[in-house]
XYZ file of C-alpha atoms in Angstrom:
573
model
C 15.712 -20.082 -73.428
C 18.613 -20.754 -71.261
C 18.076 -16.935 -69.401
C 14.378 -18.163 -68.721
C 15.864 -21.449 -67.161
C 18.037 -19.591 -65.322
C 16.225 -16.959 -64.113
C 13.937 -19.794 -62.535
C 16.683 -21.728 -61.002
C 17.754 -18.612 -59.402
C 14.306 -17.916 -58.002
C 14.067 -21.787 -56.740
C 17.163 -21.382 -55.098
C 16.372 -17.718 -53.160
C 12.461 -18.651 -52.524
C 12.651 -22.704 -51.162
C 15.095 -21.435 -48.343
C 12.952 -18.585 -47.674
C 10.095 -20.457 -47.600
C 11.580 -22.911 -45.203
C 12.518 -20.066 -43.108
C 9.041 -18.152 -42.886
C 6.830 -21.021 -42.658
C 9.255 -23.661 -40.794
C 10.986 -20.682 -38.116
C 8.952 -17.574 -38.184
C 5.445 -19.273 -38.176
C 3.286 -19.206 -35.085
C -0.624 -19.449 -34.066
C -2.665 -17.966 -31.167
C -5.668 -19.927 -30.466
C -8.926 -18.238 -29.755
C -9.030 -16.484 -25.741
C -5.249 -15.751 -25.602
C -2.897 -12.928 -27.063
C 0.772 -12.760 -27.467
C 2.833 -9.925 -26.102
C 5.692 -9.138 -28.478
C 9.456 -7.980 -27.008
C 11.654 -6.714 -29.945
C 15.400 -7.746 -29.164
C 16.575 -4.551 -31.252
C 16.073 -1.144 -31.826
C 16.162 2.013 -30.163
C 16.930 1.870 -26.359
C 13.366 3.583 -24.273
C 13.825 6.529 -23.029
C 13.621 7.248 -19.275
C 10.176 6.192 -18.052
C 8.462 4.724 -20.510
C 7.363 1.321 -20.182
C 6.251 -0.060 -23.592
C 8.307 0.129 -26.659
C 6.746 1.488 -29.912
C 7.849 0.137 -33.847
C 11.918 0.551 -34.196
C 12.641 0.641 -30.491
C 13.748 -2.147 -28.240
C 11.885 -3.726 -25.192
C 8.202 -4.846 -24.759
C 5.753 -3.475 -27.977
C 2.835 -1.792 -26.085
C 0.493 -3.604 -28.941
C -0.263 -6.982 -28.246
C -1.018 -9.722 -31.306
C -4.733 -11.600 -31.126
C -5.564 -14.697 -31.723
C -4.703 -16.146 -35.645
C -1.721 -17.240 -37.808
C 1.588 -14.716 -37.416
C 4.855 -14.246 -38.813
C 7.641 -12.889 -36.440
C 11.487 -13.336 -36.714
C 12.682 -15.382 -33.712
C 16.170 -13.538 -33.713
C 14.423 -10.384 -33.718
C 11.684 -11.036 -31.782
C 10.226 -13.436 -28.809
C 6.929 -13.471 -27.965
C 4.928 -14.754 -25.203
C 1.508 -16.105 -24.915
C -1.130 -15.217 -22.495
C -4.737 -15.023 -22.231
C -7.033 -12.080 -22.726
C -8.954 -10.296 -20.247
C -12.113 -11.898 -19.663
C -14.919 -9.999 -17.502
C -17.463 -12.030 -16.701
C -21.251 -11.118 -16.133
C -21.997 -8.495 -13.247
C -18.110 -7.616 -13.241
C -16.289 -4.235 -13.867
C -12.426 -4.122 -14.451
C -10.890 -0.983 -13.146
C -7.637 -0.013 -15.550
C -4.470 1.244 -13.615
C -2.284 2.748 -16.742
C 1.639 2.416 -15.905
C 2.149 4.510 -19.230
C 0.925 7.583 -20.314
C 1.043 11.263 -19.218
C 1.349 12.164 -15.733
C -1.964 13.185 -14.095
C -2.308 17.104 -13.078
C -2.015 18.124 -9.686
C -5.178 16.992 -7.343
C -6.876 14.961 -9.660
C -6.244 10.717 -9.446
C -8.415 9.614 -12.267
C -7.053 9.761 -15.478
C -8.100 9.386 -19.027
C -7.308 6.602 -21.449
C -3.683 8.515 -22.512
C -2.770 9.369 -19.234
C -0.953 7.368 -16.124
C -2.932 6.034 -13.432
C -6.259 4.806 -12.487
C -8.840 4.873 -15.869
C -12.131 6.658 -15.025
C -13.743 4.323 -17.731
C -14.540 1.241 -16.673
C -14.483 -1.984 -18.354
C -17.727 -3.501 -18.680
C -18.191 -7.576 -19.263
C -16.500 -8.581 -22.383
C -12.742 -9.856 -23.252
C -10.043 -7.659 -23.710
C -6.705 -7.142 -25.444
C -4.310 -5.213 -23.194
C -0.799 -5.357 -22.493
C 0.077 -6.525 -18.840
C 2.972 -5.206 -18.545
C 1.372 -1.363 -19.308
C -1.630 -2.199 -17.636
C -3.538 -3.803 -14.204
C -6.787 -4.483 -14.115
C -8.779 -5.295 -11.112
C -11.935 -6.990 -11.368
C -14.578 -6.728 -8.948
C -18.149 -6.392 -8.418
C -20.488 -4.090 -10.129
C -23.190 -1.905 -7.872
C -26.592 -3.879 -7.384
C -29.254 -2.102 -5.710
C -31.755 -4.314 -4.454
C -35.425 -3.788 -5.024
C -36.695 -1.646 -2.036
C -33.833 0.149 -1.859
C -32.118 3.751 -3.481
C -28.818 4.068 -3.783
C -26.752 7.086 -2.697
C -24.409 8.377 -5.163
C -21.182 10.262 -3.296
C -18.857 11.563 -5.728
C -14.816 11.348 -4.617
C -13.093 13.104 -7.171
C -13.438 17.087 -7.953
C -13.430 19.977 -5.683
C -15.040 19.899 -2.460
C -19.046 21.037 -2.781
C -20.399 23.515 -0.357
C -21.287 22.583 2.460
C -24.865 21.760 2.900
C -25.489 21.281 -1.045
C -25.924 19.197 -3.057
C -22.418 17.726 -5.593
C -22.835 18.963 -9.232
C -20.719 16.966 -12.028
C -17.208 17.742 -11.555
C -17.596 18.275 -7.732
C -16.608 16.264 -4.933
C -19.529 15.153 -2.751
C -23.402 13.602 -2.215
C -25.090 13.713 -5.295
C -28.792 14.719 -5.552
C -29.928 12.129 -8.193
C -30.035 8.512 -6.804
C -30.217 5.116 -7.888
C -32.614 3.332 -8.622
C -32.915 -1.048 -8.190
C -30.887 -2.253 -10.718
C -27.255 -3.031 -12.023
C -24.631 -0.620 -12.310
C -21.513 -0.344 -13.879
C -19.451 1.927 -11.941
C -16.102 3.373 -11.124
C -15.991 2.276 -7.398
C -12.839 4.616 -7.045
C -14.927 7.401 -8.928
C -18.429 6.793 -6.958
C -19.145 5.395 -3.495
C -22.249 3.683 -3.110
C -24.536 3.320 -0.533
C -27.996 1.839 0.139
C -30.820 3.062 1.844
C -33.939 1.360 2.451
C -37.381 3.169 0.788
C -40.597 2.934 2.295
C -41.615 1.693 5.694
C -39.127 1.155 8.981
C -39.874 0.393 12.473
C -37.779 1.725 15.113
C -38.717 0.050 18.604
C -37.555 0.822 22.193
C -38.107 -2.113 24.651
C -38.314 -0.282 27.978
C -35.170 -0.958 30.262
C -33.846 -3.747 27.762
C -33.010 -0.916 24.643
C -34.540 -0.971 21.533
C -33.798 -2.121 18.056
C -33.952 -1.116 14.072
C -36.375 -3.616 11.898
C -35.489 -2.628 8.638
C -36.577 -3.745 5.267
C -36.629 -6.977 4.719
C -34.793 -8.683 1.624
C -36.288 -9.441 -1.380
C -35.469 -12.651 -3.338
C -34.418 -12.260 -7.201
C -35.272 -14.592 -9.951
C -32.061 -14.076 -11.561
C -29.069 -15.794 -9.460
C -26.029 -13.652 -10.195
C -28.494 -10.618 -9.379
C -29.673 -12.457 -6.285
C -25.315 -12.987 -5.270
C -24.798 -9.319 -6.563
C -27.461 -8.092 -4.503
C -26.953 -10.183 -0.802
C -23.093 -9.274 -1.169
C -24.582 -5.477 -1.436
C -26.352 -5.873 1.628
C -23.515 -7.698 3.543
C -21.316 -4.746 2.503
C -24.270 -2.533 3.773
C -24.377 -4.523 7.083
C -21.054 -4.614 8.103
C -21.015 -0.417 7.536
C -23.748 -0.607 10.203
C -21.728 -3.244 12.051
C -18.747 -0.800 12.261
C -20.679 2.371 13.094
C -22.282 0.687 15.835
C -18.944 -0.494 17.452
C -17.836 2.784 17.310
C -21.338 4.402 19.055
C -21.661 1.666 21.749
C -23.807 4.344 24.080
C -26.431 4.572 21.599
C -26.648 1.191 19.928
C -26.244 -2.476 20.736
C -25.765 -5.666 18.713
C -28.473 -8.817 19.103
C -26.264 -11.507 20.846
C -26.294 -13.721 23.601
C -28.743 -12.521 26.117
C -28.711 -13.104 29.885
C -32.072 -12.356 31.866
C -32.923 -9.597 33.542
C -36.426 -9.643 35.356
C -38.939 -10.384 32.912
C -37.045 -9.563 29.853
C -33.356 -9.991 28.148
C -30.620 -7.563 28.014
C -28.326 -7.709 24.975
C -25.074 -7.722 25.246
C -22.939 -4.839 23.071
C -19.826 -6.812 22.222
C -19.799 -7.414 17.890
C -19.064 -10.917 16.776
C -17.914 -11.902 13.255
C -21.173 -14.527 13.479
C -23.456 -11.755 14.277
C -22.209 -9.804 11.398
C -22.973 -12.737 9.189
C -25.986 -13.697 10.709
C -27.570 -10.101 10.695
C -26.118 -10.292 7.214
C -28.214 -13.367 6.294
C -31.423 -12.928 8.161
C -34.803 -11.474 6.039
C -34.955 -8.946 8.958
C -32.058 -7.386 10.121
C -32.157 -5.495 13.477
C -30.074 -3.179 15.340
C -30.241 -2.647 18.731
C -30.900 0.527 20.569
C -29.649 1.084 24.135
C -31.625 4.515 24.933
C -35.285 3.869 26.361
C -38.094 5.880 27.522
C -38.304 6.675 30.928
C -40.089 9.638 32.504
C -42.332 10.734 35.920
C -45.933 11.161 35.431
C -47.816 13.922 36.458
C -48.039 12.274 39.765
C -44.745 11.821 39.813
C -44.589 7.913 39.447
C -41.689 6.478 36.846
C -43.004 5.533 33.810
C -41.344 3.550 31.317
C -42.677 2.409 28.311
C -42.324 -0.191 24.800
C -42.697 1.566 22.038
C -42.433 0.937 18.449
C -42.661 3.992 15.635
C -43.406 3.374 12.246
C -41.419 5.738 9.977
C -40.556 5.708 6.444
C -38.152 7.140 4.094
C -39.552 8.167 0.696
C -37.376 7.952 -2.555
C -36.803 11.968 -3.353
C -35.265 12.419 0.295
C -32.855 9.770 0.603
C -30.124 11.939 -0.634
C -30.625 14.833 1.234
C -31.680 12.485 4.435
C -27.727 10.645 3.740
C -25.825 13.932 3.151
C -27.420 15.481 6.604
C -27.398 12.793 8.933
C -25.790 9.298 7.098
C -27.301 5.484 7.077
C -30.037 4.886 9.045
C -28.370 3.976 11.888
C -26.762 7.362 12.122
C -30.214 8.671 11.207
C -31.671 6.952 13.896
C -29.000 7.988 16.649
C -29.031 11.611 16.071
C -32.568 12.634 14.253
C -35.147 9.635 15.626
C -34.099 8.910 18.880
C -33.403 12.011 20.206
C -36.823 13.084 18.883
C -38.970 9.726 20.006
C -37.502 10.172 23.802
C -37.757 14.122 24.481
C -41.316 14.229 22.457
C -42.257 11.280 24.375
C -40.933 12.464 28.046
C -42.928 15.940 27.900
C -45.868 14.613 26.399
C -45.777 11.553 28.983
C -45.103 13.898 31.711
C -48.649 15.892 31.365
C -50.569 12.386 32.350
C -50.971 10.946 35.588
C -49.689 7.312 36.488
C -53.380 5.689 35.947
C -54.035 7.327 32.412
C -51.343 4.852 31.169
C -53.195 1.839 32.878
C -56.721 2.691 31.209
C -57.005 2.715 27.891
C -58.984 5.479 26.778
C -55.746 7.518 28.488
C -52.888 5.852 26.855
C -54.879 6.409 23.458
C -55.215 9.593 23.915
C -51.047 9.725 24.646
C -50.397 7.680 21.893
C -52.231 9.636 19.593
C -50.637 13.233 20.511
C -47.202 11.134 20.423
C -47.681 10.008 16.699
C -48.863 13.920 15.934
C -46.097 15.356 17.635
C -43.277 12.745 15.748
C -44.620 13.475 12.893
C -44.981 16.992 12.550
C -40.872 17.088 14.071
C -39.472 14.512 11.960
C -41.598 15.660 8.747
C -39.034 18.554 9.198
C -35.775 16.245 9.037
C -37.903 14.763 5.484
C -38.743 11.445 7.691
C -42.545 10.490 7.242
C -44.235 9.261 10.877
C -46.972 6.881 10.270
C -47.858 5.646 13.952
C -46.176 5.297 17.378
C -47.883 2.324 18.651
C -47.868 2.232 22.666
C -46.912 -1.883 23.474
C -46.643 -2.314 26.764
C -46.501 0.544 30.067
C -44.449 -0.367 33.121
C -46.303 1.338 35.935
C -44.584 1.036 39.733
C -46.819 -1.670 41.670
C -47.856 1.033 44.463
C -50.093 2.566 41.659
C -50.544 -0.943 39.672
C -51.405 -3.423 42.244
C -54.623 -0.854 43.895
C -55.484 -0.270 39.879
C -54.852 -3.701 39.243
C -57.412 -4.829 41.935
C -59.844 -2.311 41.677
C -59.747 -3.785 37.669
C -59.969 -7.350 38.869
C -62.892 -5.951 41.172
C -64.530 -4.351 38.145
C -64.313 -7.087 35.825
C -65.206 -9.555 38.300
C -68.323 -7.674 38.575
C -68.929 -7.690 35.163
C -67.869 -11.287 34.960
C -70.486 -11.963 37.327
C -73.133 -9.825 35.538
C -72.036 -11.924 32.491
C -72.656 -15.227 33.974
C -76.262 -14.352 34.879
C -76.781 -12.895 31.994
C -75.717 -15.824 30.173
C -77.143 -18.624 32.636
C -80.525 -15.890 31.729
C -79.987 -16.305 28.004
C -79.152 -20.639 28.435
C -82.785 -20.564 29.834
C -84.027 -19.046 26.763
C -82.287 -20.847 24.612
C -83.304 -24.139 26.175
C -87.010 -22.538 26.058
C -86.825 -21.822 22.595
C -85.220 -25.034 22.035
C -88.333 -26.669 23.673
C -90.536 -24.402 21.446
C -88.615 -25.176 18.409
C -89.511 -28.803 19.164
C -92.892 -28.347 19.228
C -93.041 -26.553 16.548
C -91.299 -29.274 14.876
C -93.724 -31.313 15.521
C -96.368 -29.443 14.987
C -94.923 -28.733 11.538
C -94.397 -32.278 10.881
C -97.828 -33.176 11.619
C -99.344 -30.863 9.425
C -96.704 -31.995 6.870
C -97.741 -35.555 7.332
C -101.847 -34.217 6.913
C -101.071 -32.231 3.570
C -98.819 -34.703 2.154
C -102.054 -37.259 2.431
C -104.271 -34.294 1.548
C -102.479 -33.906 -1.648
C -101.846 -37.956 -2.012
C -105.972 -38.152 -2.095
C -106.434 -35.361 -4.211
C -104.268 -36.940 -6.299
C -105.538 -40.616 -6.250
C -108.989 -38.491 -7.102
C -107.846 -36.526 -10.133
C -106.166 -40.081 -11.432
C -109.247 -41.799 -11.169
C -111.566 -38.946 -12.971
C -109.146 -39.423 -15.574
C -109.343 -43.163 -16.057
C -112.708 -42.920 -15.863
C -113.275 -40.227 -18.660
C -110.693 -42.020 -20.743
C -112.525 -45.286 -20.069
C -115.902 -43.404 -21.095
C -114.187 -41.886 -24.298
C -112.572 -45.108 -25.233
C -116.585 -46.633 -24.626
C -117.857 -44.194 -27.234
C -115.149 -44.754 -29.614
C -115.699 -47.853 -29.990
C -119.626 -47.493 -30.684
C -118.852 -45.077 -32.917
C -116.680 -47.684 -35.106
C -119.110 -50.188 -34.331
C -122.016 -48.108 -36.123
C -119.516 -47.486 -38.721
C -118.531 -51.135 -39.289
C -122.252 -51.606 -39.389
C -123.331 -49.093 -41.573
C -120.413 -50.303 -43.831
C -121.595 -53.762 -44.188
C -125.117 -52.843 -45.334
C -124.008 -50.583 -47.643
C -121.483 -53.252 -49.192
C -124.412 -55.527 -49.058
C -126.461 -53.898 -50.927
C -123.961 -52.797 -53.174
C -122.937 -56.929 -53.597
C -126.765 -57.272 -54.108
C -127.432 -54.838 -57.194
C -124.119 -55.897 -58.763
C -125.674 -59.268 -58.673
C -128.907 -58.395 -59.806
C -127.349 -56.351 -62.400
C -124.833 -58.647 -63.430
C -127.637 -61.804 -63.698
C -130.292 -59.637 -64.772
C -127.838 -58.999 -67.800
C -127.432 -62.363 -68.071
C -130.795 -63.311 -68.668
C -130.905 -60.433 -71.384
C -128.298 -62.391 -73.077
C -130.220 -65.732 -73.156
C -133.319 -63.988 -74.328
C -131.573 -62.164 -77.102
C -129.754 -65.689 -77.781
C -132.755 -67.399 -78.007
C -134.603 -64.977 -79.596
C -131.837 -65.097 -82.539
C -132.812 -68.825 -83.079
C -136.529 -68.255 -83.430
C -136.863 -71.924 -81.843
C -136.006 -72.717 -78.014
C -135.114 -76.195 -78.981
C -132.591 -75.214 -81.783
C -130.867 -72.778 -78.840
C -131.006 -75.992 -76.674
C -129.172 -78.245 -78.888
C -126.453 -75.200 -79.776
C -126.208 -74.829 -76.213
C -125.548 -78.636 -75.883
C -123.158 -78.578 -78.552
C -120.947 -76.089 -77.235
C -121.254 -77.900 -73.645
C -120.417 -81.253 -75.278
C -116.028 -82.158 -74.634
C -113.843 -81.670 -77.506
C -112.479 -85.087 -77.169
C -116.014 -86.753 -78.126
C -116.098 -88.934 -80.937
C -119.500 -89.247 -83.311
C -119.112 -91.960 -85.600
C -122.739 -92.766 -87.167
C -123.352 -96.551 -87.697
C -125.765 -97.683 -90.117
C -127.890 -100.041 -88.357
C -128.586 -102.939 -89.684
C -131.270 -106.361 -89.039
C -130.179 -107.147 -85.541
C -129.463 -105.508 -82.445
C -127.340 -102.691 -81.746
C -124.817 -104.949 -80.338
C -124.203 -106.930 -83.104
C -124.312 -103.307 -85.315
C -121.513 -102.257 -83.554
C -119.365 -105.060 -84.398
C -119.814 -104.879 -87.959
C -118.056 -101.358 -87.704
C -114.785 -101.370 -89.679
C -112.416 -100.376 -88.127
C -111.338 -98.214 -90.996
C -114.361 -96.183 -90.085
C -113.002 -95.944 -85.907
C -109.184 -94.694 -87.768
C -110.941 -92.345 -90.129
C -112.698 -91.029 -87.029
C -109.661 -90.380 -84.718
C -108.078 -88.670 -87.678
C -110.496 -86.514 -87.992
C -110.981 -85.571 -84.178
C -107.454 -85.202 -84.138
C -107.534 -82.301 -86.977
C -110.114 -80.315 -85.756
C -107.984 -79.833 -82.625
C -105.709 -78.947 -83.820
C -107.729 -75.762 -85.909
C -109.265 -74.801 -82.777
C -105.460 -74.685 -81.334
């Protein structure tokens, strides 16, 4: 007994200090979000170039400790508290390792175990990693807007041949492309770039240039999609933006414009607010500073407004970018080039006036769109009209064709007038006739509206009349039948009678018969006629008169006789 007490005195006395020392010293929490990055104070010293200490050496532990209840010596160990890596929505983090193996020769990405920039991305999510071993950069993830196809160039790998296409593992444009939608990629693995799909119009204003109207931009229903995809286009713009203010001879920026005969000239100088604005508006537009200018056949300078319709289909965007670039560069050294020379030697086999009349600049417009089309289908861009806006023709030619057109239409003008001062008289002849036979109509109107009133009044009266006549020989007919009814119940009434009396009469005879004497059925007859309540009382009479009889009458005799009237009611009750 006294080992057992001892034994548990000496486990009070080594677990209560330990206890305080664990739970009171050694004791922390990490609350949810954060993560605590552990230094040990002892241990093996790190080798040359390494960062992050492993279990038994000294320096910062490349683990890090999540969120919870831990247990760490304080003489040992400090710790410090940060918070995890949070990537938010529509966010990639790129990983640049500061441990791990060296990378080989030529290559910059590396793998999760080796030193420098992670291929693998980090998608949205929160993460656990050691700052001190680790940088992570977040930014954007690729967004390709709807109506647009994003070009995939590959930077990493060897060098693809030239004029093909990048496989996996090489370094160049890829053939597959991307289609609207959100991305998570390795912006130091992949560049990006957007290309509008489907229609663009490329327009050259005469002397004042030209410009791009591209695609316009689409709004999103989602909000971080919508942000995602106008800082895509921004990015897009100001590429543009920067090609153009390197290829001033070929392009020029929309800006303030000064006036220069009938039109504006734009001015090529880029401003940060133009960038933005471009950036923002539904329709951004480039400007071109080529035009086309060429003699006629007649030798007259022609210069014309043009616009071309062209459009880039999905399965060529990739080849289009790896030939020629965005669609400014496109524009500059495929389109342009094309739309002026195609347009100078076609414009060059019509005289002056065929661009005045219409039938003639058809016609050139027309061959134009043909010959664009069948050049640029070549460079995989699809022609879909070059639409002829507006011909400056030098007023030697313009002003006699001008008149002679004024002369002409006047003419017809004229001709017009007549004709229609011609057609008011019919009309106000017609009109006139119209009236009458208005009229006319109403009147007969009026003269079968009383026709049918009459015919009408006619039928309601044959009607009334029959019914009256019906009604007329109803009631005789109930008449004769009242009639006839009467006499019949009047002569029923009368043989009922005669029956009923006659029957009668039987009875008496039969009566009287049964009494052999008339006079003896008499008196019974009387008899039974006679009121109950009579009294007989028979008085002897006497010497005297009756008078003095009937005073002698006892009046015993009067009691005995009420008695006795009074009992034979009561036996015929």
């Amino acid at each position: 007994m006294t080992r057992t007490k001892l034994l548990i005195t000496i486990s009070a006395i080594v677990f209560i200090p330990w206890f305080i020392w664990t739970w009171g010293f050694c004791r922390f929490y990490i609350e949810p979000g954060q993560m605590a990055v552990i230094t040990a104070k002892s241990g093996k010293t790190l080798p040359p170039g390494q960062i992050l200490a492993d279990k038994g050496q000294k320096g910062v532990r490349k683990e890090v400790l999540g969120e919870g209840r831990h247990f760490l010596n304080p003489i040992m160990f400090s710790r410090e508290i940060m918070r995890m890596i949070t990537i938010p929505a529509g966010k990639v983090g790129i990983v640049t390792s500061k441990v791990g193996a060296d990378l080989p020769p030529g290559e910059f990405l590396a793998q999760p175990d080796q030193k420098g920039i992670w291929q693998k991305v980090l998608g949205p999510g929160k993460y656990r990693m050691n700052p001190y071993g680790y940088q992570i950069d977040i930014v954007d993830a690729i967004s390709i807007p709807v109506g647009y196809a994003g070009v995939v160039t590959s930077l990493s790998g060897q060098q693809a041949v030239t004029g093909q296409f990048a496989e996996k593992g090489q370094k160049g444009v890829r053939k597959d492309i991307l289609q609207p939608g959100l991305y998570y990629i390795n912006p130091k693995e992949f560049k990006i770039d957007i290309l509008e799909v489907g229609i663009n119009q490329v327009s050259l204003l005469g002397r004042t240039g030209g410009e791009i109207i591209t695609k316009s931009q689409m709004a999103s229903q989602n909000a971080p999609m919508e942000e995602l995809d106008n800082k895509m286009l921004e990015k897009q713009t100001r590429k543009r933006m920067d090609y153009v203010s390197e290829n001033v001879q070929s392009f020029r920026v929309p800006a303030a414009s000064t006036a220069s005969g009938s039109k504006k000239a734009r001015t090529t100088q880029v401003e940060g607010s133009k960038l933005q604005q471009m950036a923002d508006t539904e329709e951004p537009m480039l400007g071109l500073s080529e035009y086309v200018e060429f003699p006629s056949r007649d030798g007259f300078n022609i210069s014309l407004d043009m616009t071309v319709e062209i459009e880039l289909m999905p399965n060529n965007i990739a080849w289009i970018f790896s030939q020629y670039g965005d669609l400014p560069a496109l524009v500059d050294k495929v389109i342009m080039p094309q739309i002026t020379s195609i347009s100078r030697n076609k414009g060059s086999e019509y005289g002056a006036q065929d661009f005045i009349m219409g039938e003639g600049r058809e016609k050139f417009q027309n061959e134009l769109t043909r010959a664009l089309a069948t050049v640029l289908g070549l460079k995989q861009v699809v022609v879909h009209n070059a639409l002829i806006r507006h011909v400056e023709v030098p007023m030697q030619i313009l002003d006699p064709i001008q008149q002679a057109s004024i002369a002409i239409e006047q003419n017809l003008t004229n001709k017009e007038k007549q004709n229609t001062a011609k057609k008011l008289a019919e009309l106000n002849t017609e009109q006139t006739l119209i009236d009458q036979r208005r009229q006319q109509v109403g009147q007969e109107t009026e003269k079968i509206r009383a026709e049918i009133k009459a015919d009408q009044e006619k039928q309601v009266a044959e009607i009334k009349a029959g019914t009256e006549k019906g009604v007329a020989e109803i009631a005789k007919e109930t008449a004769g039948i009242s009639a006839n009814t009467i006499r019949k119940l009047s002569q029923a009434g009368a043989s009922a009678l005669k029956m009923t009396e006659g029957e009668k009469a039987n009875g008496l005879q039969l009566k009287a018969k049964a009494f052999d004497d008339p006079s003896a059925y008499t008196l019974h007859e009387l008899a039974n006629k006679l009121n109950t309540n009579v009294l007989i009382n028979i008085i002897h009479a006497g010497q005297g008169t009756l008078w003095t009889d009937m005073e002698k009458a006892k009046a015993s005799d009067l009691g005995g006789a009420v008695i006795l009237q009074q009992q034979q009611n009561e036996k015929r009750k």
